[in-house]
Amino acid sequence: ERHDGQGWQTWATPADLGEISVLAIAQESTGALLLGTQAGILRFDPENPAGSAWGSFEMAEGLPGEDVFLLFVDSADRIWAGVRYS
């Protein structure tokens, strides 16, 4: 949920997420949030002009492991992720 100074705005999480634990949080320069979880990285952008506020990065997209415990976005908007290898 987000408070805009007047009230709360809520976004539903995707139904296929199930129960997750957020282990790390970072913010892109666009304002989108990156959430490190035990299942990869979730990207939340409520202002996404393409539609869905939710996206993800998983091993199928090149993430070297899915247990993401550290996130950092540098000045060139590169995402750095600390992962535990299985």
Tab-separated table of C-alpha atoms in Angstrom:
chain	number	residue	atom	x	y	z
A	1	GLU	CA	0.000	0.000	0.000
A	2	ARG	CA	1.086	3.585	-0.565
A	3	HIS	CA	-0.069	6.679	1.277
A	4	ASP	CA	-0.272	9.810	-0.869
A	5	GLY	CA	-0.926	12.253	1.967
A	6	GLN	CA	-4.683	11.891	1.695
A	7	GLY	CA	-5.350	8.165	1.678
A	8	TRP	CA	-4.003	4.676	1.013
A	9	GLN	CA	-3.754	3.086	-2.438
A	10	THR	CA	-3.582	-0.715	-2.646
A	11	TRP	CA	-2.304	-3.015	-5.396
A	12	ALA	CA	-3.094	-6.717	-5.425
A	13	THR	CA	-0.109	-9.049	-5.663
A	14	PRO	CA	-0.121	-11.583	-8.500
A	15	ALA	CA	-2.104	-14.703	-7.566
A	16	ASP	CA	0.781	-17.050	-8.467
A	17	LEU	CA	3.171	-15.503	-5.919
A	18	GLY	CA	1.962	-17.565	-3.015
A	19	GLU	CA	3.618	-16.803	0.296
A	20	ILE	CA	6.975	-15.036	-0.037
A	21	SER	CA	9.527	-13.488	2.285
A	22	VAL	CA	11.173	-10.230	1.241
A	23	LEU	CA	14.899	-10.411	2.050
A	24	ALA	CA	16.116	-7.186	0.369
A	25	ILE	CA	14.693	-3.957	-1.067
A	26	ALA	CA	16.173	-1.444	-3.536
A	27	GLN	CA	14.707	1.385	-5.605
A	28	GLU	CA	15.409	2.174	-9.256
A	29	SER	CA	15.811	5.779	-10.412
A	30	THR	CA	12.312	5.526	-11.948
A	31	GLY	CA	10.851	4.884	-8.500
A	32	ALA	CA	10.162	1.200	-9.136
A	33	LEU	CA	10.911	-1.078	-6.181
A	34	LEU	CA	12.955	-4.254	-6.404
A	35	LEU	CA	12.224	-6.957	-3.824
A	36	GLY	CA	14.732	-9.741	-3.264
A	37	THR	CA	12.998	-12.994	-2.307
A	38	GLN	CA	13.762	-16.696	-2.059
A	39	ALA	CA	12.227	-17.051	-5.523
A	40	GLY	CA	14.158	-14.303	-7.369
A	41	ILE	CA	13.551	-10.576	-7.741
A	42	LEU	CA	10.110	-9.016	-7.900
A	43	ARG	CA	9.806	-5.595	-9.524
A	44	PHE	CA	6.935	-3.367	-8.453
A	45	ASP	CA	6.174	-0.259	-10.517
A	46	PRO	CA	2.708	1.182	-9.864
A	47	GLU	CA	3.288	3.796	-12.590
A	48	ASN	CA	4.116	1.224	-15.324
A	49	PRO	CA	2.568	2.543	-18.565
A	50	ALA	CA	2.659	-0.952	-20.101
A	51	GLY	CA	0.047	-2.282	-17.694
A	52	SER	CA	0.940	-4.644	-14.888
A	53	ALA	CA	2.608	-3.120	-11.840
A	54	TRP	CA	4.429	-6.429	-11.156
A	55	GLY	CA	7.324	-8.097	-12.956
A	56	SER	CA	10.086	-10.512	-12.004
A	57	PHE	CA	13.651	-11.620	-12.678
A	58	GLU	CA	14.356	-15.316	-12.215
A	59	MET	CA	17.022	-17.820	-13.239
A	60	ALA	CA	15.282	-18.146	-16.627
A	61	GLU	CA	16.198	-14.475	-17.246
A	62	GLY	CA	19.848	-15.007	-16.246
A	63	LEU	CA	19.747	-14.494	-12.480
A	64	PRO	CA	22.532	-16.801	-11.163
A	65	GLY	CA	20.463	-17.982	-8.186
A	66	GLU	CA	16.954	-17.390	-6.880
A	67	ASP	CA	17.595	-16.822	-3.165
A	68	VAL	CA	18.250	-13.046	-3.369
A	69	PHE	CA	19.402	-11.588	-0.049
A	70	LEU	CA	21.035	-8.328	-1.240
A	71	LEU	CA	20.031	-5.722	-3.861
A	72	PHE	CA	21.679	-2.503	-5.022
A	73	VAL	CA	20.968	-0.173	-7.958
A	74	ASP	CA	24.016	1.852	-9.016
A	75	SER	CA	24.169	5.302	-10.646
A	76	ALA	CA	23.981	3.707	-14.125
A	77	ASP	CA	20.727	1.908	-13.136
A	78	ARG	CA	22.452	-1.495	-13.102
A	79	ILE	CA	20.939	-3.969	-10.660
A	80	TRP	CA	23.372	-5.803	-8.422
A	81	ALA	CA	22.071	-8.897	-6.604
A	82	GLY	CA	23.622	-11.068	-3.913
A	83	VAL	CA	22.307	-14.617	-4.279
A	84	ARG	CA	22.781	-17.919	-2.487
A	85	TYR	CA	23.667	-20.723	-4.863
A	86	SER	CA	21.886	-24.050	-4.462
